[in-house]
Amino acid sequence: MAKVCAICGKTKQMGIKVSHSHIRTKKAWKPNLQRVKILVDGTSPKRTYVCTRCLRSGKVKRAL
């Protein structure tokens, strides 16, 4: 299973890291995903990966 946010669809981004001597290497920036139990359709709880931005902004209803 790919590490993707279930709410916003955020996934890893690829880019190039450039050192002081200008050596270029590939790098991946991964989102801060947490495996949490959320309420799907307001009733049934389900474990999914959600990014911390969605958790903090209140886009997710956590199941206890």
Short mmCIF file of C-alpha atoms in Angstrom, two decimals:
data_model
loop_
_atom_site.label_atom_id
_atom_site.label_comp_id
_atom_site.label_asym_id
_atom_site.label_seq_id
_atom_site.Cartn_x
_atom_site.Cartn_y
_atom_site.Cartn_z
CA MET A 1 0.00 0.00 0.00
CA ALA A 2 1.34 3.41 -0.96
CA LYS A 3 1.88 5.99 1.75
CA VAL A 4 -0.78 8.50 0.74
CA CYS A 5 -3.02 10.71 2.87
CA ALA A 6 -6.58 9.38 2.71
CA ILE A 7 -8.06 12.90 2.96
CA CYS A 8 -6.02 15.23 0.74
CA GLY A 9 -4.05 12.67 -1.33
CA LYS A 10 -0.67 14.04 -0.31
CA THR A 11 2.21 11.75 -1.32
CA LYS A 12 5.99 11.95 -1.55
CA GLN A 13 7.64 14.55 -3.77
CA MET A 14 10.88 14.03 -5.64
CA GLY A 15 13.55 16.63 -6.17
CA ILE A 16 17.28 17.27 -6.36
CA LYS A 17 19.43 18.09 -3.35
CA VAL A 18 22.34 20.40 -4.19
CA SER A 19 25.37 20.39 -1.90
CA HIS A 20 27.78 23.25 -1.28
CA SER A 21 30.10 21.83 -3.96
CA HIS A 22 27.07 21.66 -6.30
CA ILE A 23 26.89 17.86 -6.38
CA ARG A 24 23.31 17.00 -7.30
CA THR A 25 21.63 13.92 -5.80
CA LYS A 26 18.03 12.76 -5.92
CA LYS A 27 15.98 13.18 -2.77
CA ALA A 28 12.41 12.35 -1.70
CA TRP A 29 10.37 14.50 0.68
CA LYS A 30 7.75 12.37 2.44
CA PRO A 31 4.66 13.78 4.18
CA ASN A 32 4.19 13.31 7.92
CA LEU A 33 1.57 10.55 7.85
CA GLN A 34 0.00 9.05 10.95
CA ARG A 35 -1.99 5.82 11.04
CA VAL A 36 -5.18 6.81 12.84
CA LYS A 37 -8.66 5.40 13.33
CA ILE A 38 -11.18 7.74 11.69
CA LEU A 39 -14.94 7.68 11.26
CA VAL A 40 -15.92 6.89 7.66
CA ASP A 41 -19.39 8.15 6.66
CA GLY A 42 -19.89 9.23 10.26
CA THR A 43 -20.46 5.70 11.57
CA SER A 44 -17.89 2.98 10.85
CA PRO A 45 -14.32 3.36 12.16
CA LYS A 46 -11.44 2.58 9.80
CA ARG A 47 -7.64 2.73 10.15
CA THR A 48 -6.05 4.91 7.47
CA TYR A 49 -3.02 7.10 6.91
CA VAL A 50 -3.74 10.81 7.42
CA CYS A 51 -1.24 13.66 7.18
CA THR A 52 -0.76 15.89 10.22
CA ARG A 53 -2.01 18.94 8.31
CA CYS A 54 -5.43 17.30 7.88
CA LEU A 55 -5.47 16.18 11.53
CA ARG A 56 -4.58 19.66 12.79
CA SER A 57 -7.06 21.51 10.57
CA GLY A 58 -9.99 19.36 11.71
CA LYS A 59 -10.76 17.71 8.35
CA VAL A 60 -10.91 14.32 10.11
CA LYS A 61 -13.27 13.02 12.80
CA ARG A 62 -11.21 10.69 15.01
CA ALA A 63 -12.77 7.48 16.36
CA LEU A 64 -12.02 6.70 19.99
#
